[in-house]
PDB file of C-alpha atoms in Angstrom:
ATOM      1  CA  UNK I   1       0.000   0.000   0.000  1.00  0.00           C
ATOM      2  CA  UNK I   2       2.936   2.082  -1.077  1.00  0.00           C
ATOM      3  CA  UNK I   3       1.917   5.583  -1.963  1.00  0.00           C
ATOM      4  CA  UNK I   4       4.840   6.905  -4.233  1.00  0.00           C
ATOM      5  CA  UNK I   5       7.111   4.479  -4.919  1.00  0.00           C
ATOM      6  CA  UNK I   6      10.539   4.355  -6.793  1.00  0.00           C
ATOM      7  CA  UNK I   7      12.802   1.813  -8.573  1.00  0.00           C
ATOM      8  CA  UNK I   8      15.424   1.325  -7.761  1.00  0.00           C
ATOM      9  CA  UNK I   9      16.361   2.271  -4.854  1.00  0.00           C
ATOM     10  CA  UNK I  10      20.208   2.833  -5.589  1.00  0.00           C
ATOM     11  CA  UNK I  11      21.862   2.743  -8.784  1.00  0.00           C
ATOM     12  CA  UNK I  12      25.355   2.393  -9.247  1.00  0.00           C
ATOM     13  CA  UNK I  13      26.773   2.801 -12.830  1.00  0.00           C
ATOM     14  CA  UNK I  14      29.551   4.424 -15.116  1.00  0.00           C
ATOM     15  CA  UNK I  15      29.719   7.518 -16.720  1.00  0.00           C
ATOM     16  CA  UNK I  16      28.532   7.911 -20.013  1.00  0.00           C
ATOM     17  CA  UNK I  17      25.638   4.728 -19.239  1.00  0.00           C
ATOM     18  CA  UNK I  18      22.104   5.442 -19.982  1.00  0.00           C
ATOM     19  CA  UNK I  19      19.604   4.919 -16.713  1.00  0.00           C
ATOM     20  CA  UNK I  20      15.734   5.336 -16.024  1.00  0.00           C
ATOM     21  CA  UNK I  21      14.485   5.708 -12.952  1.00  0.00           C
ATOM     22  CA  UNK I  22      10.976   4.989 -12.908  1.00  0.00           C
ATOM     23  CA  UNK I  23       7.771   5.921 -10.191  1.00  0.00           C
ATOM     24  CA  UNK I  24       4.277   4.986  -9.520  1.00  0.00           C
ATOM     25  CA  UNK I  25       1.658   6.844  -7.274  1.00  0.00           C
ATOM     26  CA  UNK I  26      -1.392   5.154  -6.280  1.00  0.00           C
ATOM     27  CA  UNK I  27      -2.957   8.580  -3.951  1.00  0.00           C
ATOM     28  CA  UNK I  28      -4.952  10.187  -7.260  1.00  0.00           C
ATOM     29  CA  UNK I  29      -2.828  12.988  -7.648  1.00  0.00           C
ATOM     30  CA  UNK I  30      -2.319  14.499 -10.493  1.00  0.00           C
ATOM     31  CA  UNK I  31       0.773  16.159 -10.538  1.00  0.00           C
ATOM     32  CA  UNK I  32       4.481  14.572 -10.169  1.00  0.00           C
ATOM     33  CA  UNK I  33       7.556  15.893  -9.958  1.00  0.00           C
ATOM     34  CA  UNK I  34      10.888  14.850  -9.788  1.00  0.00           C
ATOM     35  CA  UNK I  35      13.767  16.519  -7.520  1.00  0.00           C
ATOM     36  CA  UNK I  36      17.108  15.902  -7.066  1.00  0.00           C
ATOM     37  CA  UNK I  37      19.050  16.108  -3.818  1.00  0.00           C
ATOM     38  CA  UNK I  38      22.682  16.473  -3.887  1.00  0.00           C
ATOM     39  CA  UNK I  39      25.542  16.254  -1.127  1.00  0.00           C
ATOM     40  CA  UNK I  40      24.762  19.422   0.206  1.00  0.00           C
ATOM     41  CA  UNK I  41      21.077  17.937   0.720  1.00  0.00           C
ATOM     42  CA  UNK I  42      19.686  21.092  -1.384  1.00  0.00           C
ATOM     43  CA  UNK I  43      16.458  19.659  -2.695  1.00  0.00           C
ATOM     44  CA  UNK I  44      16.042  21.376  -6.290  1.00  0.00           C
ATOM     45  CA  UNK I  45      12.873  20.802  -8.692  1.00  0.00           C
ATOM     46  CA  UNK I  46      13.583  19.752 -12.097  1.00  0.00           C
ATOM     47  CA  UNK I  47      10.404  18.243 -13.506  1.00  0.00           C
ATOM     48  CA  UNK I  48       6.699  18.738 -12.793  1.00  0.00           C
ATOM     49  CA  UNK I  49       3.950  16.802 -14.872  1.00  0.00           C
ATOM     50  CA  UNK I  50       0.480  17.484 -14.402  1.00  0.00           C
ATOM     51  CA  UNK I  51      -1.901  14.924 -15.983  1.00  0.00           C
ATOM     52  CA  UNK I  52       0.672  13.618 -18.245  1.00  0.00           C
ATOM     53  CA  UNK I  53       1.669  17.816 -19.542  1.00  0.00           C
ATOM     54  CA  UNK I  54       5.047  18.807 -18.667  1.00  0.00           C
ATOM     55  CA  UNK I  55       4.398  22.350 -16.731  1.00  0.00           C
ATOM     56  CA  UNK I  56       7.904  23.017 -14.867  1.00  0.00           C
ATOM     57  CA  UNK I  57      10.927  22.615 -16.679  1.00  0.00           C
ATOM     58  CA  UNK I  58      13.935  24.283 -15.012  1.00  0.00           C
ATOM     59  CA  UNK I  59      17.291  24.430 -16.208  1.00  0.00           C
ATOM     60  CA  UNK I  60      18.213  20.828 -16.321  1.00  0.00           C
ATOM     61  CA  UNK I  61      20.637  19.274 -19.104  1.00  0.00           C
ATOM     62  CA  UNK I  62      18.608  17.480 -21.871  1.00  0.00           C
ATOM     63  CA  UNK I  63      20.470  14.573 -21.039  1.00  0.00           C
ATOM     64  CA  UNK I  64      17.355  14.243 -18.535  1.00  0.00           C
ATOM     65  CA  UNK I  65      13.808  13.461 -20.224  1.00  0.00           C
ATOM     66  CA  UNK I  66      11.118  12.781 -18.071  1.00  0.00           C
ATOM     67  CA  UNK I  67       7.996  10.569 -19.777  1.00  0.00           C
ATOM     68  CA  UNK I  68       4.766  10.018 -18.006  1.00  0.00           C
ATOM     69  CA  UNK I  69       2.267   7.279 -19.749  1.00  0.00           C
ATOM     70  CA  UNK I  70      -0.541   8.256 -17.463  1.00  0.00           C
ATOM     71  CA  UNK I  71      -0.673  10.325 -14.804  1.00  0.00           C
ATOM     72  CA  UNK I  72       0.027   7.863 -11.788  1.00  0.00           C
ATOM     73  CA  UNK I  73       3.510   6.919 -13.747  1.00  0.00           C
ATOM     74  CA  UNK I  74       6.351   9.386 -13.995  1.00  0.00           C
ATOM     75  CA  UNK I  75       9.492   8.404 -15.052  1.00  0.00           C
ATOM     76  CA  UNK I  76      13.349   9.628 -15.496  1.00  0.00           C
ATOM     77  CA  UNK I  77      15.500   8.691 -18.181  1.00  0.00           C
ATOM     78  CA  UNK I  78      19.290  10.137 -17.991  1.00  0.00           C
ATOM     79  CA  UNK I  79      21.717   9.806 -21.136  1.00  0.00           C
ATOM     80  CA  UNK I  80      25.474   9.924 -20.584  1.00  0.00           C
ATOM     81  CA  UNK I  81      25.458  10.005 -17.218  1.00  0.00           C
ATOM     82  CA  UNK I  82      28.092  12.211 -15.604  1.00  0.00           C
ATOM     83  CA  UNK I  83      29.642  12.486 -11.935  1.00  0.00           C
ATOM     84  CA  UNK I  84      28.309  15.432 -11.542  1.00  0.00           C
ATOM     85  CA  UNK I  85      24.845  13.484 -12.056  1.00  0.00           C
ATOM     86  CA  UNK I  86      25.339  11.371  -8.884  1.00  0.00           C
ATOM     87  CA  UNK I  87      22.884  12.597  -6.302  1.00  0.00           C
ATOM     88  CA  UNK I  88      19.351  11.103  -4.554  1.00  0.00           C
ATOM     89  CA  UNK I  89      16.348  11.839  -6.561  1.00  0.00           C
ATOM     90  CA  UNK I  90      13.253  11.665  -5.470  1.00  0.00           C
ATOM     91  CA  UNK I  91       9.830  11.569  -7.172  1.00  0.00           C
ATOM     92  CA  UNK I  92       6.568  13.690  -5.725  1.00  0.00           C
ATOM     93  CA  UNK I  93       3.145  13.592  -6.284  1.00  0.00           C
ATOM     94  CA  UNK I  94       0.310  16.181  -5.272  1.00  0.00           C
ATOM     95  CA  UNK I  95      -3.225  17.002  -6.307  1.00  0.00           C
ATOM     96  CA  UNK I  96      -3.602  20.064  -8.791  1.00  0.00           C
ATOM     97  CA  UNK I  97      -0.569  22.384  -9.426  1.00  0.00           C
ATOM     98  CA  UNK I  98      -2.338  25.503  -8.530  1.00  0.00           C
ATOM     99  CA  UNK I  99      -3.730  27.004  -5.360  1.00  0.00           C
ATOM    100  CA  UNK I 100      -3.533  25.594  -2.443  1.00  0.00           C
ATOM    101  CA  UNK I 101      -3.695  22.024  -0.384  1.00  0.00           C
ATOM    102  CA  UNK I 102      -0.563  21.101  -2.808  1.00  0.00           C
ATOM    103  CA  UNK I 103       1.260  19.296  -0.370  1.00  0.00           C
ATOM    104  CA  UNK I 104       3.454  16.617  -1.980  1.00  0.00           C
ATOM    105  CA  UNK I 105       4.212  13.448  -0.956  1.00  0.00           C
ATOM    106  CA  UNK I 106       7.575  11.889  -1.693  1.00  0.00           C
ATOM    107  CA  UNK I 107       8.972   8.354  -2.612  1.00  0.00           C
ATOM    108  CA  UNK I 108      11.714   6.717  -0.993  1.00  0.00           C
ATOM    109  CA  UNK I 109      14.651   8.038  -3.170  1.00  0.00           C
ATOM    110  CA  UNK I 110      17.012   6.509  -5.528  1.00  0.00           C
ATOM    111  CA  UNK I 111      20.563   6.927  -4.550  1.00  0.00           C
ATOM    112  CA  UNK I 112      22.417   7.449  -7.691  1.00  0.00           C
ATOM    113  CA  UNK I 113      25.835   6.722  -7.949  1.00  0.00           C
ATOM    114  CA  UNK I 114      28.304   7.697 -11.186  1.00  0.00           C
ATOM    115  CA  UNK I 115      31.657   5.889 -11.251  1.00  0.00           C
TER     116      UNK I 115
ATOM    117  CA  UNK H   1      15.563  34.907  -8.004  1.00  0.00           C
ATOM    118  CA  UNK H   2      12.608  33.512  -5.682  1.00  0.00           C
ATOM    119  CA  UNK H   3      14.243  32.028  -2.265  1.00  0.00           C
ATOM    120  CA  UNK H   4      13.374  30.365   0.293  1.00  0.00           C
ATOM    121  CA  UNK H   5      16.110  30.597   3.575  1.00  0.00           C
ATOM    122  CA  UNK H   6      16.616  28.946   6.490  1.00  0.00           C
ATOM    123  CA  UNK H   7      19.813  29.076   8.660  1.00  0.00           C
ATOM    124  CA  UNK H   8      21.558  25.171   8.489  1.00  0.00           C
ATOM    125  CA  UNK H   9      22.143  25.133  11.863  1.00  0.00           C
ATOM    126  CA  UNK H  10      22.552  22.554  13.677  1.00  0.00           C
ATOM    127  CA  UNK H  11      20.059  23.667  15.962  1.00  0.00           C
ATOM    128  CA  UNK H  12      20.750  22.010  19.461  1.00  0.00           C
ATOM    129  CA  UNK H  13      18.052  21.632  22.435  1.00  0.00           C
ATOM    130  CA  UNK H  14      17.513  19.557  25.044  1.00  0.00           C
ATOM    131  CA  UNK H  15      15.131  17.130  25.622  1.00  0.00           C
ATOM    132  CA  UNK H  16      11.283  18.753  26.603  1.00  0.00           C
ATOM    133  CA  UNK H  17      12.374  22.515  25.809  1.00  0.00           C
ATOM    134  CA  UNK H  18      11.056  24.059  22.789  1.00  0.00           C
ATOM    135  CA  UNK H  19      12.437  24.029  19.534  1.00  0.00           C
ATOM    136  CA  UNK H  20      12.166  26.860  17.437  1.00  0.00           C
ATOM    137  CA  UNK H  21      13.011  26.394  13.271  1.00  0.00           C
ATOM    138  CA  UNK H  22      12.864  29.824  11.280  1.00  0.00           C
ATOM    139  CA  UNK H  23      12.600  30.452   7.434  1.00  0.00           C
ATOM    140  CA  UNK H  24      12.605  33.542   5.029  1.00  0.00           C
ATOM    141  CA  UNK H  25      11.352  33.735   1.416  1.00  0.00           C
ATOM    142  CA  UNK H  26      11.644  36.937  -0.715  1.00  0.00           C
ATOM    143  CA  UNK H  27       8.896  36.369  -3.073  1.00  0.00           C
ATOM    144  CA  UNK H  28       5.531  38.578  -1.603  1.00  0.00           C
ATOM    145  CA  UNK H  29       3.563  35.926  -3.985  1.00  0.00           C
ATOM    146  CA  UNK H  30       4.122  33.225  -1.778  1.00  0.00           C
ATOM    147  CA  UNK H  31       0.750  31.558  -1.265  1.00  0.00           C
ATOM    148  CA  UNK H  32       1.337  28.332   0.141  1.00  0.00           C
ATOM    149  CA  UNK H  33       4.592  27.139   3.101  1.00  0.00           C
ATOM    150  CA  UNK H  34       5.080  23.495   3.703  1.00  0.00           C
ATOM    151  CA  UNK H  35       7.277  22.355   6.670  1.00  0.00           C
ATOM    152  CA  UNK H  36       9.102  19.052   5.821  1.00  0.00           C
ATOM    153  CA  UNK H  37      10.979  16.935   8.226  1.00  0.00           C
ATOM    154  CA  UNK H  38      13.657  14.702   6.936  1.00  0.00           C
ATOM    155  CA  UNK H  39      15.618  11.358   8.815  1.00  0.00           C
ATOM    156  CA  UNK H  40      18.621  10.854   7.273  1.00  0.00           C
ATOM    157  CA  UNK H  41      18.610   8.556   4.301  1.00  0.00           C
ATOM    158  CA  UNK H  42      15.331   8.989   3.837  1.00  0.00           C
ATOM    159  CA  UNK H  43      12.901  11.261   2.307  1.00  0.00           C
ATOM    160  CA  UNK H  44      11.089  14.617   2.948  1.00  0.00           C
ATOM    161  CA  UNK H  45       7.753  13.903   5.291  1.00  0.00           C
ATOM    162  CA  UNK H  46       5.256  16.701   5.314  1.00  0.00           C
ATOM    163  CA  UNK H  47       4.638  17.484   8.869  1.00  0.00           C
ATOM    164  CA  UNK H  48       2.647  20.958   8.376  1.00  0.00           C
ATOM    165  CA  UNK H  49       1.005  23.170   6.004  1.00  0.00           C
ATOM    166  CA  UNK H  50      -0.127  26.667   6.657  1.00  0.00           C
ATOM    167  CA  UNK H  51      -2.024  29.407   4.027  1.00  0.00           C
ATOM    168  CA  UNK H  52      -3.173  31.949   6.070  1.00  0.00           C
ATOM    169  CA  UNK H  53      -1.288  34.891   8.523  1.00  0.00           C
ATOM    170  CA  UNK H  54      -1.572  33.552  12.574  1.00  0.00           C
ATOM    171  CA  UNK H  55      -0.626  30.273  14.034  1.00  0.00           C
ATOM    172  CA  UNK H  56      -1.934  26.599  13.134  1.00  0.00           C
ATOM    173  CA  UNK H  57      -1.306  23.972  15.557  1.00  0.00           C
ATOM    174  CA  UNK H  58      -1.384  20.107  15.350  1.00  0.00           C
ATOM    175  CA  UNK H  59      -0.272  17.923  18.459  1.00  0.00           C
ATOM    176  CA  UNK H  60       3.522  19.223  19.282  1.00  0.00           C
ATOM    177  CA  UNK H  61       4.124  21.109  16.488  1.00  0.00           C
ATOM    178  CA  UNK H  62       3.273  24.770  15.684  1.00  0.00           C
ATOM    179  CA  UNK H  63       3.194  26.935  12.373  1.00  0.00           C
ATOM    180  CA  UNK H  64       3.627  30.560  12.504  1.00  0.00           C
ATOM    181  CA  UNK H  65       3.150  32.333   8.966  1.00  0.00           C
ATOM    182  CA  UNK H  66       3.601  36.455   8.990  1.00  0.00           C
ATOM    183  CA  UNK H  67       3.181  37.117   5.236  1.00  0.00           C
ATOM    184  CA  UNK H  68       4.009  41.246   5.916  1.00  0.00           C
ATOM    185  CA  UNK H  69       7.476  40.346   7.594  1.00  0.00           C
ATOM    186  CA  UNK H  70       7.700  37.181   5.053  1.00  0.00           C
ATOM    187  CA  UNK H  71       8.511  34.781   7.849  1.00  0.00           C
ATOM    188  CA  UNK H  72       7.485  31.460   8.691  1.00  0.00           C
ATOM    189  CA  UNK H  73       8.637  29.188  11.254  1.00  0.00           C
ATOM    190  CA  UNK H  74       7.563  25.936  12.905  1.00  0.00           C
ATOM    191  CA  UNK H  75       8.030  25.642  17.028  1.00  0.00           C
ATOM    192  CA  UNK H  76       8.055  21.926  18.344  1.00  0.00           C
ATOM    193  CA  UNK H  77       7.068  21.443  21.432  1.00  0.00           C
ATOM    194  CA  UNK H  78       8.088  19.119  24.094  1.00  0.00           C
ATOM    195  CA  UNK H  79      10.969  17.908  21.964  1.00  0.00           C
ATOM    196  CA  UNK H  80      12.261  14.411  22.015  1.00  0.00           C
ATOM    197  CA  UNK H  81      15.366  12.755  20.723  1.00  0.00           C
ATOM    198  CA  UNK H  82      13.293  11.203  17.833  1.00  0.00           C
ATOM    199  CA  UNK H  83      12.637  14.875  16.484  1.00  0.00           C
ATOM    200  CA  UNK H  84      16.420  15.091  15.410  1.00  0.00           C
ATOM    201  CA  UNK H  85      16.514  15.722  11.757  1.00  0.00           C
ATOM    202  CA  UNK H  86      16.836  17.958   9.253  1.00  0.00           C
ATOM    203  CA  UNK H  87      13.446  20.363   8.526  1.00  0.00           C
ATOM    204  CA  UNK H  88      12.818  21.940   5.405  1.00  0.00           C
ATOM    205  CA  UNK H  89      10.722  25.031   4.387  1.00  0.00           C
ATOM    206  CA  UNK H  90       9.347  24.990   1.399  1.00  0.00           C
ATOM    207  CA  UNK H  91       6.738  28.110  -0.201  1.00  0.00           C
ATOM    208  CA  UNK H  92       4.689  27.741  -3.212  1.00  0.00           C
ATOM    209  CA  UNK H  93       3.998  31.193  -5.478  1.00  0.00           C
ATOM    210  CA  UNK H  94       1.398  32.110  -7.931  1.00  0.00           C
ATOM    211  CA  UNK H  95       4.444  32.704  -9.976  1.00  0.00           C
ATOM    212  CA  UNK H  96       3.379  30.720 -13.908  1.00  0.00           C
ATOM    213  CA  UNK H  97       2.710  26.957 -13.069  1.00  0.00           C
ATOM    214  CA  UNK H  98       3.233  27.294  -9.302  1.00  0.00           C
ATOM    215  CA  UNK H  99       6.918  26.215  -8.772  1.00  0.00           C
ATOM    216  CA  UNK H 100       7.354  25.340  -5.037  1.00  0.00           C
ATOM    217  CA  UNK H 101      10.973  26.439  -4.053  1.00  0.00           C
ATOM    218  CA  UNK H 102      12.974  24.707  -0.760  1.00  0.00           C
ATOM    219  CA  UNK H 103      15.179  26.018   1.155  1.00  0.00           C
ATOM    220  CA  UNK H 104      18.197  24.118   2.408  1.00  0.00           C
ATOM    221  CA  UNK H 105      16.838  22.949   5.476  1.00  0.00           C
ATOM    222  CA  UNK H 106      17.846  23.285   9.460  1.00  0.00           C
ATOM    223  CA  UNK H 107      19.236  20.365  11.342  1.00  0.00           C
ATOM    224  CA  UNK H 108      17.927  19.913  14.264  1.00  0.00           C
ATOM    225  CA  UNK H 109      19.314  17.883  17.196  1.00  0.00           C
ATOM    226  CA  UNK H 110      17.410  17.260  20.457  1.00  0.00           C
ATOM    227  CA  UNK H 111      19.861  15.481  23.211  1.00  0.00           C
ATOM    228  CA  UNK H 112      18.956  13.958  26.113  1.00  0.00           C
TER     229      UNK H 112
END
């Protein structure tokens, strides 16, 4: 009765590997997001999706494209990963993107790792 | 740019006193603060939500929101060791699609 979940949990890989990261809500929200966390534990936005429409988009490298097949599914694909990639990202889901009562609720993480 | 402060402490109390966890955001849009609290390893919990100017209260924890000063802060009462962890402010605008913006969070540590 998970209610964001994420696979996998860590990844470990080389640079310049391809990796998806993928996440599943079951709470009827809406909207998703995707953050990632880095060392400093700064917890910065990259991707919002409501009902399957991208709506935030902040500066990330188009190495990372973000594809949601409905709107309980969000998932993270990275191309030639670099160090700089490693990090913990972490997927979000909320009701509507506008107003208020958007608080999000997040998955577990996936630690990623880039040798 | 539209930020959302805290200082990263750590914050140190002692068991039962009161902890108090502050946070500044510069953008007068702000609609919507979220307090997070998050264990190490793990992820961001929401533990409060607050809208409107005054105080909301739910068990041992307290929001304060003052949107003329642009403050909010949380105050955690009776603290306990199991409180220690790092809490993160987070405000949502009614800048285009609503971006909610974190700051980087205040570590908290409650000995015995």
């Amino acid at each position: 009765d998970t209610a964001v979940s994420q696979t996998p949990k860590y990844l470990v890989t080389q640079m310049g590997n391809d990796k998806s990261i993928k996440c599943e809500q079951n709470l009827g929200h809406d909207t998703m997001y995707w953050y990632k966390q880095d060392s400093k534990k700064f917890l910065k936005i990259m991707f919002s999706y409501n009902n399957k429409e991208l709506i935030i988009n902040e500066t990330v490298p188009n190495r990372f494209s973000p594809k949601s097949p409905d709107k309980a599914h969000l998932n993270l694909h990275i191309n030639s990963l670099e160090l700089g990639d490693s990090a913990v990202y972490f997927c979000a889901s909320s009701h509507t993107s506008g107003g208020g009562g958007n608080e999000q609720f997040f998955g577990p993480g996936t630690r990623l790792t880039v040798l | 740019q539209k930020e959302v402060e805290q200082n990263s402490g750590p914050l140190s109390v002692p068991e039962g006193a009161i902890a108090s966890l502050n946070c500044t955001y510069s953008d007068r849009g702000s609609q919507s603060f979220f307090w997070y609290r998050q264990y190490s390893g793990k992820s961001p919990e929401l533990i409060m939500s607050i809208y409107s100017n005054g105080d909301k209260e739910d068990g041992r924890f307290t929001a304060q929101l003052n949107k003329a000063s642009q403050y909010v802060s949380l105050l955690i009462r009776d603290s306990q060791p199991s409180d220690s962890a790092t809490y993160l402010c987070a405000g949502r605008s009614r800048r285009g699609s609503y971006i909610p913006t974190f700051g980087r969070g205040t570590s908290l540590i409650v000995h015995p």
